[in-house]
Amino acid sequence: MFFTCGPNEAMVVSGFCRSPPVMVAGGRVLVVPCLQQIQRISLNTLTLNVRSEKVYTRHGVPISVTGIAQVKIQGQNKEMLAAACQMFLGKSEAEIAQIALETLEGHQRAIMAHMTVEEIYKDRQKFSEQVFNVASSDLVNMGISVVSYTLKDIHDDQDYLHSLGKGRTAQVQRDARVGEAEAKRDAGIREARARQEQVSAQLLSEAAMARAQRDFELQQAQCDAAVSARKATADLAYELQVARTKQQIEEQRAQVLVVERAQRAQLQEHEIGRRELELEATVRKPAEAERYRLERLAEAQRSQVILQAEAEAEAMRVTGAAKAAAVAARARAEAAQAAAKAEAFGQYQEAAVVEMVLQRLPQAAEAVAQPLLGTRRVTVVAGASGDLGVSRLPGEVLDVVTRLPGAIEALTGVSVTQAAQKKSQCQG
């Protein structure tokens, strides 16, 4: 069976297989019923009121002393717990307290007998330490430790302590009266000295104040003059600085305008460059490529058209020459017919011949231009020299027509140009 106890209690188990007995302070232990026995001992702190009545001191003066002691059985020290179990096991807390109280009282009486009343009264700490040390060494053997000891009260029935107090009280009262008189005397002297010092200090203070006022007025006048001069200088400097600032502002504005213009020009240059690059990338290069392609295509078409035009021109030239020869033959026939008519009628003047030739020229030109009437498509080709395009067609026709007067002169012997000039002169 398990038994437990709190931290303020100790258990002692004895009996079967428990030799020596087992001591447990604040814990649990296994106990075999009927074979083992368990006993408990308190570890609580005990407060003892140690009273020693009418104990004679070293000088034979009886006094009574009351002290307060705190004692307890030490459970953490196994040797002290074993000693306490041997001496107090089975006893109650009251019995243990009584034994400790009697022990402390005996030691307290012994200490009182070796000390005088004055020593006990004046040095209570020394008396408490002696009782504590002597009692502790004795109670330790019983397993009890003294936690604390304090002297609570000292009194006697012979008014010895009161008499000691009277002398001291009278001495203190005498010293107090003497001290009070000396204090009053010193206070009067100090008060008079203080008044004198106060008057002197007041006079010195007034003189110092007068000097300070004078110095202040002088310094104030100097400061006013300096302030006025500084103010005038500051005003002039301010106006000068304002003018400089305005000039700097204008210069900075001009610089800003120059910078802005330069930046705008730079931006325009960048924009122009960008647009040129954009135009180069989006228009010029594709245009150049397209132009190159068109040039190559135009060159090929031009070569083809030139060949075709040359062929057609040659054909037209051959056709025109043939027709011109036919017209010339017909003109010769008509001229022969006209000559025959002239011979038949007797005479034919040269002017009549010219008139007839001129009347026939439009018909010859119409005959020359007749091949162009059947042309469905005309391709304009720029030649290496001479006329260009459509203007070349009339030239070709006129070239054929201009050859007619030469052919007429070769056939008839009549110069159409000279006859026309003579006719214009006669009419003029």
Tab-separated table of C-alpha atoms in Angstrom:
chain	number	residue	atom	x	y	z
A	1	MET	CA	0.000	0.000	0.000
A	2	PHE	CA	1.337	3.431	-0.915
A	3	PHE	CA	1.346	6.275	1.615
A	4	THR	CA	2.042	9.898	0.758
A	5	CYS	CA	2.844	13.034	2.715
A	6	GLY	CA	3.210	16.746	1.952
A	7	PRO	CA	6.382	18.828	1.985
A	8	ASN	CA	5.731	19.849	5.629
A	9	GLU	CA	5.749	16.266	6.899
A	10	ALA	CA	8.067	13.281	7.020
A	11	MET	CA	7.240	9.533	7.127
A	12	VAL	CA	9.246	6.865	8.888
A	13	VAL	CA	8.710	3.250	7.769
A	14	SER	CA	10.031	0.480	10.015
A	15	GLY	CA	9.535	-3.269	10.312
A	16	PHE	CA	10.092	-6.088	7.789
A	17	CYS	CA	13.002	-5.369	5.446
A	18	ARG	CA	13.254	-1.820	6.827
A	19	SER	CA	16.386	-1.839	8.881
A	20	PRO	CA	17.356	0.880	9.414
A	21	PRO	CA	13.963	2.569	9.054
A	22	VAL	CA	13.252	4.504	5.853
A	23	MET	CA	12.633	8.238	6.243
A	24	VAL	CA	10.770	10.087	3.488
A	25	ALA	CA	10.267	13.868	3.653
A	26	GLY	CA	7.498	15.036	1.330
A	27	GLY	CA	6.854	12.070	-0.983
A	28	ARG	CA	5.389	8.573	-1.092
A	29	VAL	CA	6.470	5.164	0.157
A	30	LEU	CA	5.284	1.554	-0.167
A	31	VAL	CA	4.213	-0.034	3.122
A	32	VAL	CA	3.354	-3.733	3.593
A	33	PRO	CA	0.458	-3.953	6.053
A	34	CYS	CA	0.939	-6.061	9.184
A	35	LEU	CA	4.665	-6.399	8.398
A	36	GLN	CA	5.715	-2.772	8.348
A	37	GLN	CA	4.757	0.282	10.409
A	38	ILE	CA	4.558	3.908	9.247
A	39	GLN	CA	4.904	6.931	11.564
A	40	ARG	CA	4.777	10.626	10.758
A	41	ILE	CA	6.620	13.633	12.147
A	42	SER	CA	5.761	17.293	11.454
A	43	LEU	CA	8.217	19.575	9.672
A	44	ASN	CA	6.220	22.754	10.296
A	45	THR	CA	7.926	25.920	11.536
A	46	LEU	CA	7.261	26.497	15.255
A	47	THR	CA	7.064	30.012	16.739
A	48	LEU	CA	8.340	30.161	20.315
A	49	ASN	CA	7.771	33.007	22.770
A	50	VAL	CA	10.903	32.740	24.949
A	51	ARG	CA	10.339	34.567	28.294
A	52	SER	CA	13.019	34.862	30.967
A	53	GLU	CA	11.636	36.490	34.137
A	54	LYS	CA	13.797	38.271	36.730
A	55	VAL	CA	17.162	37.017	35.575
A	56	TYR	CA	20.122	38.597	37.348
A	57	THR	CA	22.635	40.159	35.048
A	58	ARG	CA	26.377	40.366	35.564
A	59	HIS	CA	25.977	43.344	37.944
A	60	GLY	CA	23.172	41.684	39.878
A	61	VAL	CA	20.326	43.696	38.414
A	62	PRO	CA	17.220	41.527	37.816
A	63	ILE	CA	15.515	42.116	34.480
A	64	SER	CA	12.982	40.274	32.363
A	65	VAL	CA	13.575	39.568	28.646
A	66	THR	CA	11.160	38.270	26.017
A	67	GLY	CA	12.398	36.897	22.716
A	68	ILE	CA	10.706	35.421	19.609
A	69	ALA	CA	12.281	32.360	17.975
A	70	GLN	CA	11.355	30.384	14.813
A	71	VAL	CA	12.451	26.724	14.876
A	72	LYS	CA	11.707	23.656	12.737
A	73	ILE	CA	12.828	20.073	12.194
A	74	GLN	CA	15.181	20.005	9.213
A	75	GLY	CA	13.809	17.431	6.724
A	76	GLN	CA	16.395	17.953	3.975
A	77	ASN	CA	19.319	16.910	6.176
A	78	LYS	CA	19.120	13.151	6.668
A	79	GLU	CA	21.290	13.135	9.820
A	80	MET	CA	19.252	15.884	11.509
A	81	LEU	CA	16.008	14.171	10.451
A	82	ALA	CA	17.248	10.886	11.912
A	83	ALA	CA	18.189	12.613	15.190
A	84	ALA	CA	14.790	14.317	15.345
A	85	CYS	CA	13.021	11.023	14.688
A	86	GLN	CA	14.952	9.368	17.497
A	87	MET	CA	14.036	12.135	19.929
A	88	PHE	CA	10.575	13.326	18.869
A	89	LEU	CA	8.927	10.496	16.900
A	90	GLY	CA	5.491	9.953	18.342
A	91	LYS	CA	5.400	13.373	20.037
A	92	SER	CA	3.049	16.146	19.058
A	93	GLU	CA	4.045	19.605	17.805
A	94	ALA	CA	3.226	21.088	21.227
A	95	GLU	CA	5.568	18.687	22.983
A	96	ILE	CA	8.339	19.369	20.485
A	97	ALA	CA	7.801	23.121	20.860
A	98	GLN	CA	7.934	22.856	24.640
A	99	ILE	CA	11.260	20.999	24.525
A	100	ALA	CA	12.741	23.580	22.111
A	101	LEU	CA	11.325	26.452	24.210
A	102	GLU	CA	12.889	25.211	27.413
A	103	THR	CA	16.222	24.762	25.660
A	104	LEU	CA	16.131	28.297	24.215
A	105	GLU	CA	15.067	29.796	27.539
A	106	GLY	CA	17.988	28.156	29.345
A	107	HIS	CA	20.463	29.523	26.803
A	108	GLN	CA	18.808	32.963	26.937
A	109	ARG	CA	19.169	33.045	30.757
A	110	ALA	CA	22.818	32.019	30.482
A	111	ILE	CA	23.587	34.819	28.018
A	112	MET	CA	21.740	37.354	30.228
A	113	ALA	CA	23.821	36.332	33.244
A	114	HIS	CA	27.051	37.095	31.393
A	115	MET	CA	25.997	40.551	30.133
A	116	THR	CA	25.147	43.838	31.851
A	117	VAL	CA	21.823	45.603	31.567
A	118	GLU	CA	23.416	48.368	29.570
A	119	GLU	CA	24.909	45.910	27.070
A	120	ILE	CA	21.593	44.113	26.605
A	121	TYR	CA	19.656	47.365	26.377
A	122	LYS	CA	22.019	49.231	24.094
A	123	ASP	CA	23.177	46.392	21.839
A	124	ARG	CA	20.186	44.149	21.213
A	125	GLN	CA	21.692	42.808	18.001
A	126	LYS	CA	24.701	41.428	19.838
A	127	PHE	CA	22.491	39.765	22.453
A	128	SER	CA	20.248	38.200	19.754
A	129	GLU	CA	23.264	36.857	17.846
A	130	GLN	CA	24.757	35.260	20.951
A	131	VAL	CA	21.454	33.560	21.878
A	132	PHE	CA	21.013	32.408	18.264
A	133	ASN	CA	24.502	30.965	17.968
A	134	VAL	CA	24.504	29.174	21.318
A	135	ALA	CA	20.981	27.768	20.935
A	136	SER	CA	21.552	26.674	17.340
A	137	SER	CA	24.600	24.584	18.232
A	138	ASP	CA	22.609	22.811	20.925
A	139	LEU	CA	19.334	22.330	19.036
A	140	VAL	CA	21.120	20.967	15.943
A	141	ASN	CA	21.955	17.856	17.953
A	142	MET	CA	18.204	17.364	18.400
A	143	GLY	CA	17.569	17.716	14.660
A	144	ILE	CA	16.047	21.186	15.129
A	145	SER	CA	17.367	24.259	13.325
A	146	VAL	CA	16.807	27.812	14.578
A	147	VAL	CA	15.429	29.837	11.667
A	148	SER	CA	15.509	33.195	13.488
A	149	TYR	CA	15.694	34.810	16.933
A	150	THR	CA	14.704	38.385	17.790
A	151	LEU	CA	14.756	40.245	21.125
A	152	LYS	CA	11.236	41.492	21.676
A	153	ASP	CA	11.144	43.237	25.066
A	154	ILE	CA	13.306	44.184	28.079
A	155	HIS	CA	11.826	45.383	31.360
A	156	ASP	CA	12.462	45.286	35.138
A	157	ASP	CA	10.527	45.845	38.364
A	158	GLN	CA	13.129	48.113	39.999
A	159	ASP	CA	12.843	51.000	37.505
A	160	TYR	CA	16.507	50.498	36.680
A	161	LEU	CA	15.954	51.008	33.008
A	162	HIS	CA	13.744	54.016	33.763
A	163	SER	CA	16.512	55.543	35.900
A	164	LEU	CA	19.002	55.022	33.129
A	165	GLY	CA	16.581	56.791	30.880
A	166	LYS	CA	16.109	59.698	33.294
A	167	GLY	CA	19.808	60.554	33.363
A	168	ARG	CA	20.031	60.304	29.683
A	169	THR	CA	16.808	62.261	29.363
A	170	ALA	CA	18.101	65.005	31.681
A	171	GLN	CA	21.339	65.124	29.759
A	172	VAL	CA	19.477	65.319	26.534
A	173	GLN	CA	17.173	68.017	27.899
A	174	ARG	CA	20.158	70.003	29.172
A	175	ASP	CA	21.907	69.671	25.878
A	176	ALA	CA	18.702	70.672	24.227
A	177	ARG	CA	18.359	73.848	26.285
A	178	VAL	CA	22.012	74.749	25.776
A	179	GLY	CA	21.691	74.022	22.143
A	180	GLU	CA	18.549	76.107	21.918
A	181	ALA	CA	20.237	79.078	23.622
A	182	GLU	CA	23.298	78.742	21.433
A	183	ALA	CA	21.068	78.416	18.483
A	184	LYS	CA	19.176	81.592	19.420
A	185	ARG	CA	22.449	83.430	20.006
A	186	ASP	CA	23.908	82.221	16.758
A	187	ALA	CA	20.619	83.018	15.062
A	188	GLY	CA	20.727	86.636	16.378
A	189	ILE	CA	24.335	87.062	15.325
A	190	ARG	CA	23.642	85.513	11.983
A	191	GLU	CA	20.507	87.605	11.594
A	192	ALA	CA	22.414	90.862	12.308
A	193	ARG	CA	25.223	89.782	10.068
A	194	ALA	CA	22.724	88.814	7.468
A	195	ARG	CA	21.035	92.232	7.744
A	196	GLN	CA	24.379	93.967	7.399
A	197	GLU	CA	25.273	91.829	4.491
A	198	GLN	CA	21.819	92.473	3.084
A	199	VAL	CA	22.294	96.271	3.317
A	200	SER	CA	25.781	96.013	1.846
A	201	ALA	CA	24.542	93.725	-0.828
A	202	GLN	CA	21.646	96.071	-1.516
A	203	LEU	CA	23.972	99.072	-1.863
A	204	LEU	CA	26.368	97.091	-3.988
A	205	SER	CA	23.451	95.864	-6.016
A	206	GLU	CA	22.132	99.393	-6.537
A	207	ALA	CA	25.595	100.606	-7.541
A	208	ALA	CA	25.994	97.644	-9.820
A	209	MET	CA	22.543	98.326	-11.226
A	210	ALA	CA	23.470	101.951	-11.873
A	211	ARG	CA	26.684	100.906	-13.596
A	212	ALA	CA	24.816	98.252	-15.487
A	213	GLN	CA	22.149	100.809	-16.512
A	214	ARG	CA	24.855	103.209	-17.678
A	215	ASP	CA	26.698	100.484	-19.538
A	216	PHE	CA	23.415	99.289	-20.965
A	217	GLU	CA	22.521	102.750	-22.255
A	218	LEU	CA	25.994	103.181	-23.756
A	219	GLN	CA	25.869	99.766	-25.340
A	220	GLN	CA	22.335	100.431	-26.506
A	221	ALA	CA	23.436	103.683	-28.160
A	222	GLN	CA	26.385	101.909	-29.763
A	223	CYS	CA	24.131	99.069	-30.806
A	224	ASP	CA	21.586	101.512	-32.242
A	225	ALA	CA	24.305	103.255	-34.237
A	226	ALA	CA	25.707	99.929	-35.385
A	227	VAL	CA	22.218	98.691	-36.182
A	228	SER	CA	21.464	101.830	-38.188
A	229	ALA	CA	24.734	101.496	-40.091
A	230	ARG	CA	24.198	97.812	-40.589
A	231	LYS	CA	20.618	98.470	-41.642
A	232	ALA	CA	21.690	101.047	-44.204
A	233	THR	CA	24.398	98.709	-45.437
A	234	ALA	CA	21.929	95.847	-45.470
A	235	ASP	CA	19.398	97.948	-47.417
A	236	LEU	CA	22.012	98.876	-50.001
A	237	ALA	CA	23.286	95.318	-50.082
A	238	TYR	CA	19.706	94.122	-50.424
A	239	GLU	CA	19.024	96.433	-53.355
A	240	LEU	CA	22.328	95.421	-54.931
A	241	GLN	CA	21.572	91.782	-54.318
A	242	VAL	CA	18.077	92.219	-55.759
A	243	ALA	CA	19.557	93.768	-58.882
A	244	ARG	CA	22.151	90.999	-59.134
A	245	THR	CA	19.488	88.413	-58.541
A	246	LYS	CA	17.265	89.902	-61.232
A	247	GLN	CA	20.233	89.987	-63.595
A	248	GLN	CA	21.088	86.375	-62.754
A	249	ILE	CA	17.450	85.430	-63.204
A	250	GLU	CA	17.378	87.116	-66.612
A	251	GLU	CA	20.653	85.433	-67.549
A	252	GLN	CA	19.340	82.102	-66.347
A	253	ARG	CA	16.103	82.684	-68.259
A	254	ALA	CA	18.135	83.482	-71.377
A	255	GLN	CA	20.234	80.377	-70.769
A	256	VAL	CA	17.074	78.387	-70.236
A	257	LEU	CA	15.640	79.741	-73.484
A	258	VAL	CA	18.895	78.910	-75.279
A	259	VAL	CA	18.887	75.447	-73.749
A	260	GLU	CA	15.218	75.003	-74.609
A	261	ARG	CA	15.843	76.127	-78.169
A	262	ALA	CA	18.868	73.851	-78.402
A	263	GLN	CA	16.834	71.018	-76.954
A	264	ARG	CA	13.973	71.774	-79.352
A	265	ALA	CA	16.457	71.889	-82.234
A	266	GLN	CA	17.999	68.669	-81.005
A	267	LEU	CA	14.561	67.139	-80.668
A	268	GLN	CA	13.690	68.364	-84.178
A	269	GLU	CA	16.941	66.911	-85.468
A	270	HIS	CA	16.169	63.663	-83.688
A	271	GLU	CA	12.624	63.782	-85.063
A	272	ILE	CA	13.945	64.518	-88.553
A	273	GLY	CA	16.461	61.727	-88.212
A	274	ARG	CA	13.747	59.442	-86.917
A	275	ARG	CA	11.414	60.397	-89.724
A	276	GLU	CA	14.224	60.006	-92.254
A	277	LEU	CA	14.972	56.598	-90.851
A	278	GLU	CA	11.259	55.828	-90.831
A	279	LEU	CA	10.939	57.156	-94.406
A	280	GLU	CA	14.078	55.269	-95.336
A	281	ALA	CA	12.649	52.084	-93.848
A	282	THR	CA	9.002	52.493	-94.889
A	283	VAL	CA	9.096	54.507	-98.157
A	284	ARG	CA	12.494	55.080	-99.698
A	285	LYS	CA	13.866	51.569	-99.592
A	286	PRO	CA	10.617	49.981	-100.769
A	287	ALA	CA	10.322	52.792	-103.379
A	288	GLU	CA	13.892	52.203	-104.534
A	289	ALA	CA	13.239	48.509	-104.714
A	290	GLU	CA	10.004	49.164	-106.589
A	291	ARG	CA	11.767	51.687	-108.860
A	292	TYR	CA	14.545	49.254	-109.542
A	293	ARG	CA	12.004	46.587	-110.342
A	294	LEU	CA	10.005	48.963	-112.525
A	295	GLU	CA	13.211	50.198	-114.238
A	296	ARG	CA	14.192	46.665	-115.015
A	297	LEU	CA	10.655	45.904	-116.150
A	298	ALA	CA	10.479	49.177	-118.116
A	299	GLU	CA	13.891	48.465	-119.614
A	300	ALA	CA	12.695	45.073	-120.730
A	301	GLN	CA	9.431	46.504	-122.021
A	302	ARG	CA	11.332	49.378	-123.612
A	303	SER	CA	13.623	46.978	-125.387
A	304	GLN	CA	10.631	44.972	-126.534
A	305	VAL	CA	8.644	48.075	-127.537
A	306	ILE	CA	11.654	49.589	-129.323
A	307	LEU	CA	12.043	46.452	-131.325
A	308	GLN	CA	8.355	46.377	-132.093
A	309	ALA	CA	8.324	50.124	-132.902
A	310	GLU	CA	11.354	49.803	-135.119
A	311	ALA	CA	9.720	46.942	-136.902
A	312	GLU	CA	6.455	48.819	-137.244
A	313	ALA	CA	8.296	51.992	-138.303
A	314	GLU	CA	10.239	50.067	-140.874
A	315	ALA	CA	7.034	48.526	-142.079
A	316	MET	CA	5.383	51.925	-142.174
A	317	ARG	CA	8.395	53.375	-143.938
A	318	VAL	CA	8.345	50.649	-146.549
A	319	THR	CA	4.589	50.965	-146.949
A	320	GLY	CA	4.782	54.754	-147.139
A	321	ALA	CA	7.598	54.647	-149.708
A	322	ALA	CA	5.635	52.208	-151.819
A	323	LYS	CA	2.539	54.344	-151.633
A	324	ALA	CA	4.578	57.433	-152.322
A	325	ALA	CA	6.018	55.724	-155.403
A	326	ALA	CA	2.492	54.798	-156.458
A	327	VAL	CA	1.342	58.375	-155.919
A	328	ALA	CA	4.379	59.636	-157.803
A	329	ALA	CA	3.610	57.230	-160.636
A	330	ARG	CA	0.025	58.339	-160.658
A	331	ALA	CA	1.201	61.927	-160.505
A	332	ARG	CA	3.521	61.300	-163.415
A	333	ALA	CA	0.659	59.734	-165.276
A	334	GLU	CA	-1.540	62.667	-164.470
A	335	ALA	CA	1.296	65.023	-165.362
A	336	ALA	CA	1.784	63.224	-168.636
A	337	GLN	CA	-1.920	63.403	-169.139
A	338	ALA	CA	-1.842	67.100	-168.233
A	339	ALA	CA	1.121	67.639	-170.563
A	340	ALA	CA	-0.749	65.865	-173.283
A	341	LYS	CA	-3.722	68.061	-172.450
A	342	ALA	CA	-1.501	71.114	-172.500
A	343	GLU	CA	-0.027	70.151	-175.814
A	344	ALA	CA	-3.522	69.355	-176.978
A	345	PHE	CA	-4.826	72.722	-175.979
A	346	GLY	CA	-1.740	74.448	-177.354
A	347	GLN	CA	0.035	75.710	-174.321
A	348	TYR	CA	0.069	75.185	-170.508
A	349	GLN	CA	1.600	77.774	-168.341
A	350	GLU	CA	4.025	76.788	-165.499
A	351	ALA	CA	1.720	78.401	-163.005
A	352	ALA	CA	-1.072	76.116	-164.000
A	353	VAL	CA	1.146	73.123	-163.473
A	354	VAL	CA	2.167	74.321	-160.053
A	355	GLU	CA	-1.435	74.999	-159.179
A	356	MET	CA	-2.417	71.518	-160.138
A	357	VAL	CA	0.466	69.990	-158.165
A	358	LEU	CA	-0.422	71.970	-155.096
A	359	GLN	CA	-4.017	70.844	-155.423
A	360	ARG	CA	-2.863	67.245	-155.424
A	361	LEU	CA	-0.512	67.524	-152.426
A	362	PRO	CA	-3.270	67.035	-149.801
A	363	GLN	CA	-4.346	63.899	-151.550
A	364	ALA	CA	-0.738	62.666	-151.480
A	365	ALA	CA	-0.418	63.449	-147.774
A	366	GLU	CA	-3.718	61.646	-147.116
A	367	ALA	CA	-2.399	58.657	-148.997
A	368	VAL	CA	0.792	58.714	-146.950
A	369	ALA	CA	-1.117	58.915	-143.647
A	370	GLN	CA	-3.655	56.286	-144.728
A	371	PRO	CA	-1.716	53.361	-143.071
A	372	LEU	CA	-2.108	55.014	-139.669
A	373	LEU	CA	-5.910	54.891	-139.885
A	374	GLY	CA	-5.888	51.131	-139.421
A	375	THR	CA	-3.635	51.291	-136.341
A	376	ARG	CA	-5.475	49.943	-133.212
A	377	ARG	CA	-2.759	50.607	-130.594
A	378	VAL	CA	0.083	53.108	-130.467
A	379	THR	CA	3.009	52.490	-128.082
A	380	VAL	CA	4.980	55.614	-127.154
A	381	VAL	CA	8.721	54.920	-126.961
A	382	ALA	CA	11.452	57.404	-126.045
A	383	GLY	CA	14.149	57.222	-128.670
A	384	ALA	CA	17.809	57.817	-128.198
A	385	SER	CA	17.595	61.141	-130.098
A	386	GLY	CA	15.092	63.334	-131.894
A	387	ASP	CA	11.439	63.706	-131.031
A	388	LEU	CA	9.839	61.699	-128.221
A	389	GLY	CA	6.536	59.957	-127.958
A	390	VAL	CA	3.532	60.914	-130.071
A	391	SER	CA	5.284	63.884	-131.675
A	392	ARG	CA	7.380	61.469	-133.696
A	393	LEU	CA	4.409	60.177	-135.715
A	394	PRO	CA	3.648	63.466	-137.510
A	395	GLY	CA	7.352	63.799	-138.123
A	396	GLU	CA	7.393	60.477	-139.918
A	397	VAL	CA	4.405	61.550	-142.000
A	398	LEU	CA	5.897	64.956	-142.769
A	399	ASP	CA	9.185	63.297	-143.688
A	400	VAL	CA	7.387	61.367	-146.360
A	401	VAL	CA	5.433	64.455	-147.538
A	402	THR	CA	8.566	66.643	-147.729
A	403	ARG	CA	10.039	64.211	-150.195
A	404	LEU	CA	7.134	64.808	-152.653
A	405	PRO	CA	8.383	68.153	-154.123
A	406	GLY	CA	11.679	66.524	-154.962
A	407	ALA	CA	9.912	63.633	-156.618
A	408	ILE	CA	7.602	66.066	-158.529
A	409	GLU	CA	10.583	68.118	-159.681
A	410	ALA	CA	12.356	64.964	-160.819
A	411	LEU	CA	9.313	63.864	-162.773
A	412	THR	CA	8.050	67.182	-164.190
A	413	GLY	CA	11.026	69.456	-164.049
A	414	VAL	CA	8.929	72.004	-162.153
A	415	SER	CA	10.287	73.274	-158.836
A	416	VAL	CA	7.278	73.521	-156.540
A	417	THR	CA	9.181	75.594	-153.998
A	418	GLN	CA	10.335	78.217	-156.542
A	419	ALA	CA	6.919	78.390	-158.105
A	420	ALA	CA	5.287	78.916	-154.726
A	421	GLN	CA	7.777	81.695	-153.929
A	422	LYS	CA	7.125	83.422	-157.249
A	423	LYS	CA	3.398	83.159	-156.738
A	424	SER	CA	3.630	84.687	-153.266
A	425	GLN	CA	5.781	87.533	-154.686
A	426	CYS	CA	3.303	88.203	-157.478
A	427	GLN	CA	0.437	88.282	-155.036
A	428	GLY	CA	2.423	90.624	-152.795
